Amino acid sequence: MAERRVVVVGGGVIGVCCAYFLAKEGADVILVERDEIGCGASFGNAGTIAAGHPPLNKPGRIRRSILDLLNPKSPLYIPLRWDPGLIRWLWTFRSFCTEQHLKASMGALAPLGHASLELFDSLVESEGLDCNYERAGYYEICRTDKGLAEAVHDAAMMRPHGFHPRKMRFDELREVEPAILDGVVGGVYFPEAATCDPHRFVLELADRSVRLGAQIETGRGVSEILSSGRSIQGVRFEDGEVIEADAVVLATGSYSSVLTKKFGLHLPVRAGKGYHRDLEVAEGGETLLSVACVLAETSVFCTPMRGFTRLAGTLEFSGVNHQMRPGRLKQLTAAAEVYLDGVREAVIRSEWCGLRPCTPDGIPYVGPVPGQSGLFVATGHAMLGLTLGPVTGKLIEEHVLRGGTSLPSEALEIQRGG
Ligand SMILES: Cc1cc2nc3c(=O)[nH]c(=O)nc-3n(C[C@H](O)[C@H](O)[C@H](O)COP(=O)(O)OP(=O)(O)OC[C@H]3O[C@@H](n4cnc5c(N)ncnc54)[C@H](O)[C@@H]3O)c2cc1C
């Protein structure tokens, strides 16, 4: 295979996975990141590898009253502002919140989830990635019968796709995780899921990509993708320097709609802000949690990391910015303290917000841009970017170097409507 020069733009989990698999197959890879590697959404997510789980679009996600969506205490919050593009986007998003679309998207994403889990296993082992990777599943814990019914429903939808979630009683959950408080009515265990420290995963894989020959340029943004006719020529940096390339992969997360505009491609990717609060138990105490849990009624993830526990979640459509609303951060603790012992007394170690790249139909865009030979997109992974990172990297490697993929990936095509 002739060596191809490939520029990957964006050093989040998606860009790094693309760079790794391309370099592994012998491409001449340059990974370009405007800031630092792994400093975007990939820095502080919940660290769950939630293969087979439903994407963002679920029936009822936007069925609640407008007042509820405008409430900053609601898990899904849309601050009031005039943004016709967002209103159109939400309308399209809502049209995909159907049972039929959910079934179709789970069918499309499940094989990719299985493949990604296998890739995680083999990457962590073969590359010796030091990222706190645990293949112990996680527990969805519920305080209401409604929450439990929904968790059981999601579990039933996953079974036909080769996942084995199991309903659990309160006493069984308490035995696994003593921190679970009275008031929890039951839950579901998802044994196939895994967890890791997401930032460490990205840094470690970036390091292995360099060992395979990839070059990494940080602190440099790409301002333009260069083309001649229908062929890609390379990229121009914000400082004016040009790099020639045979192919360009855009993995720019929530910033993805910017660089494709000149090709007439308007990627409907919207930033869905989420927060984390990392907690440590006071000196001399035990770890807050020994297993990963998600709190069903508020969708807050509680993931034990090395030396701290991460509370992560909430979804807010407030534009492309990193302005943190203190109330949203407090909500993470308020949500967790009614499920888990020790949260109230724990010490805050760090707080953060990040932007999930969200598509209207909840499915990422991964593949070639039609009509532009050499231009590829890998974005829009919303809540599943870590989960689907490795398989996305593999799919992009196959698209770029082989012209087609070994796994079914039609659902991820750029021009699929929506
Ligand atoms: C609170 C929260 C919890 C989450 N929990 C989970 C979870 O448990 N499991 C899961 O699978 N997913 C989770 N996610 C989602 C996951 O974090 C994202 O889907 C994923 O990080 C997206 O990765 P990315 O590489 O596309 O984007 P990013 O990580 O945002 O990376 C994009 C990069 O592109 C760079 N860039 C942009 N424009 C340019 C340019 N012009 N030139 C150069 N560089 C550029 C940016 O600086 C950035 O570093 C969560 C997200 C949040 C916010």
Short mmCIF file of N, CA, C and O in Angstrom, two decimals, residues 102-163:
data_model
loop_
_atom_site.label_atom_id
_atom_site.label_comp_id
_atom_site.label_asym_id
_atom_site.label_seq_id
_atom_site.Cartn_x
_atom_site.Cartn_y
_atom_site.Cartn_z
N LEU A 102 -35.18 4.76 17.85
CA LEU A 102 -34.32 4.21 18.92
C LEU A 102 -33.90 2.77 18.56
O LEU A 102 -32.73 2.42 18.66
N LYS A 103 -34.89 1.98 18.11
CA LYS A 103 -34.58 0.58 17.74
C LYS A 103 -33.56 0.55 16.61
O LYS A 103 -32.57 -0.20 16.65
N ALA A 104 -33.79 1.40 15.58
CA ALA A 104 -32.89 1.41 14.42
C ALA A 104 -31.49 1.85 14.85
O ALA A 104 -30.48 1.24 14.43
N SER A 105 -31.40 2.88 15.70
CA SER A 105 -30.06 3.36 16.05
C SER A 105 -29.34 2.38 16.96
O SER A 105 -28.13 2.18 16.83
N MET A 106 -30.09 1.71 17.84
CA MET A 106 -29.42 0.71 18.69
C MET A 106 -28.92 -0.45 17.82
O MET A 106 -27.83 -0.98 18.04
N GLY A 107 -29.71 -0.81 16.80
CA GLY A 107 -29.29 -1.88 15.88
C GLY A 107 -28.02 -1.48 15.13
O GLY A 107 -27.12 -2.31 14.92
N ALA A 108 -27.93 -0.20 14.76
CA ALA A 108 -26.74 0.26 14.01
C ALA A 108 -25.52 0.38 14.93
O ALA A 108 -24.39 0.06 14.53
N LEU A 109 -25.74 0.83 16.17
CA LEU A 109 -24.60 1.12 17.04
C LEU A 109 -24.10 -0.10 17.83
O LEU A 109 -22.93 -0.14 18.23
N ALA A 110 -24.98 -1.11 18.02
CA ALA A 110 -24.58 -2.25 18.86
C ALA A 110 -23.33 -2.99 18.31
O ALA A 110 -22.38 -3.22 19.07
N PRO A 111 -23.30 -3.34 17.00
CA PRO A 111 -22.09 -4.03 16.54
C PRO A 111 -20.84 -3.17 16.68
O PRO A 111 -19.75 -3.68 16.94
N LEU A 112 -21.02 -1.86 16.55
CA LEU A 112 -19.87 -0.96 16.69
C LEU A 112 -19.42 -0.93 18.16
O LEU A 112 -18.23 -0.87 18.46
N GLY A 113 -20.41 -0.99 19.06
CA GLY A 113 -20.09 -1.03 20.49
C GLY A 113 -19.30 -2.29 20.84
O GLY A 113 -18.29 -2.22 21.56
N HIS A 114 -19.75 -3.44 20.34
CA HIS A 114 -19.01 -4.69 20.61
C HIS A 114 -17.58 -4.58 20.08
O HIS A 114 -16.62 -4.95 20.76
N ALA A 115 -17.47 -4.06 18.85
CA ALA A 115 -16.13 -3.96 18.24
C ALA A 115 -15.25 -3.01 19.04
O ALA A 115 -14.05 -3.25 19.24
N SER A 116 -15.85 -1.92 19.54
CA SER A 116 -15.06 -0.93 20.28
C SER A 116 -14.55 -1.54 21.59
O SER A 116 -13.40 -1.32 21.99
N LEU A 117 -15.43 -2.30 22.27
CA LEU A 117 -15.01 -2.96 23.52
C LEU A 117 -13.83 -3.89 23.27
O LEU A 117 -12.86 -3.91 24.03
N GLU A 118 -13.93 -4.67 22.19
CA GLU A 118 -12.81 -5.58 21.88
C GLU A 118 -11.54 -4.80 21.61
O GLU A 118 -10.45 -5.19 22.02
N LEU A 119 -11.69 -3.67 20.90
CA LEU A 119 -10.51 -2.86 20.61
C LEU A 119 -9.93 -2.27 21.90
O LEU A 119 -8.71 -2.20 22.07
N PHE A 120 -10.80 -1.83 22.82
CA PHE A 120 -10.31 -1.32 24.11
C PHE A 120 -9.48 -2.40 24.81
O PHE A 120 -8.36 -2.16 25.26
N ASP A 121 -10.06 -3.63 24.88
CA ASP A 121 -9.35 -4.73 25.55
C ASP A 121 -7.97 -4.93 24.93
O ASP A 121 -6.96 -5.01 25.64
N SER A 122 -7.96 -4.99 23.57
CA SER A 122 -6.67 -5.32 22.95
C SER A 122 -5.70 -4.15 23.01
O SER A 122 -4.50 -4.33 23.19
N LEU A 123 -6.23 -2.91 22.89
CA LEU A 123 -5.32 -1.75 22.96
C LEU A 123 -4.67 -1.64 24.33
O LEU A 123 -3.46 -1.44 24.45
N VAL A 124 -5.51 -1.77 25.38
CA VAL A 124 -4.99 -1.62 26.74
C VAL A 124 -3.92 -2.68 26.99
O VAL A 124 -2.85 -2.38 27.53
N GLU A 125 -4.20 -3.90 26.50
CA GLU A 125 -3.22 -4.95 26.76
C GLU A 125 -1.98 -4.83 25.87
O GLU A 125 -0.86 -4.77 26.37
N SER A 126 -2.20 -4.73 24.55
CA SER A 126 -1.04 -4.77 23.66
C SER A 126 -0.16 -3.53 23.78
O SER A 126 1.04 -3.59 23.65
N GLU A 127 -0.79 -2.38 24.06
CA GLU A 127 -0.01 -1.14 24.16
C GLU A 127 0.34 -0.80 25.61
O GLU A 127 0.98 0.21 25.86
N GLY A 128 -0.16 -1.61 26.54
CA GLY A 128 0.13 -1.35 27.96
C GLY A 128 -0.34 0.02 28.40
O GLY A 128 0.40 0.76 29.05
N LEU A 129 -1.59 0.37 28.05
CA LEU A 129 -2.08 1.71 28.37
C LEU A 129 -2.40 1.81 29.87
O LEU A 129 -3.18 1.01 30.40
N ASP A 130 -1.82 2.80 30.51
CA ASP A 130 -2.03 3.00 31.94
C ASP A 130 -3.16 4.03 32.10
O ASP A 130 -2.93 5.23 32.14
N CYS A 131 -4.42 3.53 32.13
CA CYS A 131 -5.55 4.47 32.13
C CYS A 131 -6.67 3.99 33.05
O CYS A 131 -7.82 4.38 32.85
N ASN A 132 -6.34 3.17 34.03
CA ASN A 132 -7.34 2.73 35.01
C ASN A 132 -8.50 1.97 34.37
O ASN A 132 -9.64 2.08 34.80
N TYR A 133 -8.21 1.23 33.31
CA TYR A 133 -9.26 0.51 32.57
C TYR A 133 -9.78 -0.65 33.41
O TYR A 133 -9.01 -1.47 33.89
N GLU A 134 -11.10 -0.69 33.60
CA GLU A 134 -11.74 -1.76 34.39
C GLU A 134 -12.87 -2.34 33.56
O GLU A 134 -13.73 -1.59 33.09
N ARG A 135 -12.89 -3.65 33.45
CA ARG A 135 -13.96 -4.28 32.66
C ARG A 135 -14.95 -4.92 33.62
O ARG A 135 -15.19 -6.11 33.60
N ALA A 136 -15.55 -4.08 34.53
CA ALA A 136 -16.39 -4.63 35.60
C ALA A 136 -17.85 -4.23 35.47
O ALA A 136 -18.65 -4.46 36.36
N GLY A 137 -18.24 -3.61 34.33
CA GLY A 137 -19.62 -3.20 34.16
C GLY A 137 -19.98 -2.00 35.02
O GLY A 137 -19.11 -1.42 35.69
N TYR A 138 -21.26 -1.60 34.97
CA TYR A 138 -21.73 -0.59 35.91
C TYR A 138 -23.18 -0.84 36.28
O TYR A 138 -23.86 -1.66 35.67
N TYR A 139 -23.64 -0.12 37.31
CA TYR A 139 -24.95 -0.36 37.91
C TYR A 139 -25.81 0.88 37.72
O TYR A 139 -25.39 1.97 38.11
N GLU A 140 -26.98 0.70 37.12
CA GLU A 140 -27.93 1.83 37.07
C GLU A 140 -28.81 1.69 38.30
O GLU A 140 -29.46 0.65 38.49
N ILE A 141 -28.80 2.69 39.17
CA ILE A 141 -29.56 2.55 40.42
C ILE A 141 -30.72 3.54 40.43
O ILE A 141 -30.59 4.68 40.00
N CYS A 142 -31.87 3.06 40.91
CA CYS A 142 -33.12 3.80 40.74
C CYS A 142 -33.78 4.05 42.10
O CYS A 142 -33.79 3.17 42.96
N ARG A 143 -34.33 5.26 42.22
CA ARG A 143 -35.06 5.58 43.45
C ARG A 143 -36.57 5.57 43.24
O ARG A 143 -37.33 5.71 44.19
N THR A 144 -37.01 5.45 41.99
CA THR A 144 -38.46 5.45 41.73
C THR A 144 -38.81 4.23 40.88
O THR A 144 -37.97 3.70 40.13
N ASP A 145 -40.09 3.82 40.98
CA ASP A 145 -40.54 2.70 40.15
C ASP A 145 -40.47 3.07 38.67
O ASP A 145 -40.17 2.24 37.82
N LYS A 146 -40.74 4.35 38.37
CA LYS A 146 -40.70 4.80 36.98
C LYS A 146 -39.27 4.68 36.43
O LYS A 146 -39.04 4.18 35.33
N GLY A 147 -38.31 5.13 37.25
CA GLY A 147 -36.90 5.04 36.83
C GLY A 147 -36.49 3.60 36.61
O GLY A 147 -35.81 3.28 35.62
N LEU A 148 -36.94 2.74 37.50
CA LEU A 148 -36.59 1.32 37.38
C LEU A 148 -37.22 0.72 36.11
O LEU A 148 -36.56 -0.03 35.37
N ALA A 149 -38.49 1.10 35.86
CA ALA A 149 -39.17 0.56 34.67
C ALA A 149 -38.41 0.99 33.41
O ALA A 149 -38.22 0.21 32.47
N GLU A 150 -37.93 2.24 33.38
CA GLU A 150 -37.18 2.72 32.20
C GLU A 150 -35.85 1.98 32.05
O GLU A 150 -35.46 1.61 30.94
N ALA A 151 -35.17 1.77 33.18
CA ALA A 151 -33.88 1.06 33.12
C ALA A 151 -34.10 -0.37 32.62
O ALA A 151 -33.33 -0.89 31.79
N VAL A 152 -35.18 -1.00 33.08
CA VAL A 152 -35.48 -2.37 32.67
C VAL A 152 -35.85 -2.40 31.18
O VAL A 152 -35.46 -3.30 30.43
N HIS A 153 -36.56 -1.36 30.74
CA HIS A 153 -36.92 -1.26 29.32
C HIS A 153 -35.67 -1.13 28.44
O HIS A 153 -35.52 -1.82 27.43
N ASP A 154 -34.74 -0.25 28.86
CA ASP A 154 -33.48 -0.10 28.10
C ASP A 154 -32.72 -1.42 28.06
O ASP A 154 -32.18 -1.81 27.02
N ALA A 155 -32.73 -2.10 29.21
CA ALA A 155 -32.01 -3.38 29.28
C ALA A 155 -32.62 -4.38 28.30
O ALA A 155 -31.89 -5.08 27.59
N ALA A 156 -33.95 -4.40 28.24
CA ALA A 156 -34.63 -5.36 27.33
C ALA A 156 -34.27 -5.04 25.88
O ALA A 156 -34.13 -5.96 25.05
N MET A 157 -34.10 -3.75 25.57
CA MET A 157 -33.76 -3.38 24.19
C MET A 157 -32.34 -3.81 23.83
O MET A 157 -32.01 -3.99 22.66
N MET A 158 -31.48 -3.94 24.85
CA MET A 158 -30.08 -4.29 24.56
C MET A 158 -29.89 -5.79 24.35
O MET A 158 -28.95 -6.21 23.66
N ARG A 159 -30.77 -6.59 24.96
CA ARG A 159 -30.54 -8.06 24.93
C ARG A 159 -30.47 -8.65 23.53
O ARG A 159 -29.57 -9.45 23.26
N PRO A 160 -31.37 -8.26 22.60
CA PRO A 160 -31.28 -8.86 21.26
C PRO A 160 -29.96 -8.54 20.56
O PRO A 160 -29.63 -9.16 19.55
N HIS A 161 -29.21 -7.58 21.09
CA HIS A 161 -27.95 -7.18 20.43
C HIS A 161 -26.73 -7.79 21.12
O HIS A 161 -25.60 -7.30 20.95
N GLY A 162 -26.95 -8.83 21.91
CA GLY A 162 -25.80 -9.55 22.47
C GLY A 162 -25.26 -8.97 23.76
O GLY A 162 -24.12 -9.24 24.14
N PHE A 163 -26.06 -8.15 24.46
CA PHE A 163 -25.66 -7.65 25.77
C PHE A 163 -26.51 -8.35 26.83
O PHE A 163 -27.61 -8.81 26.53
#
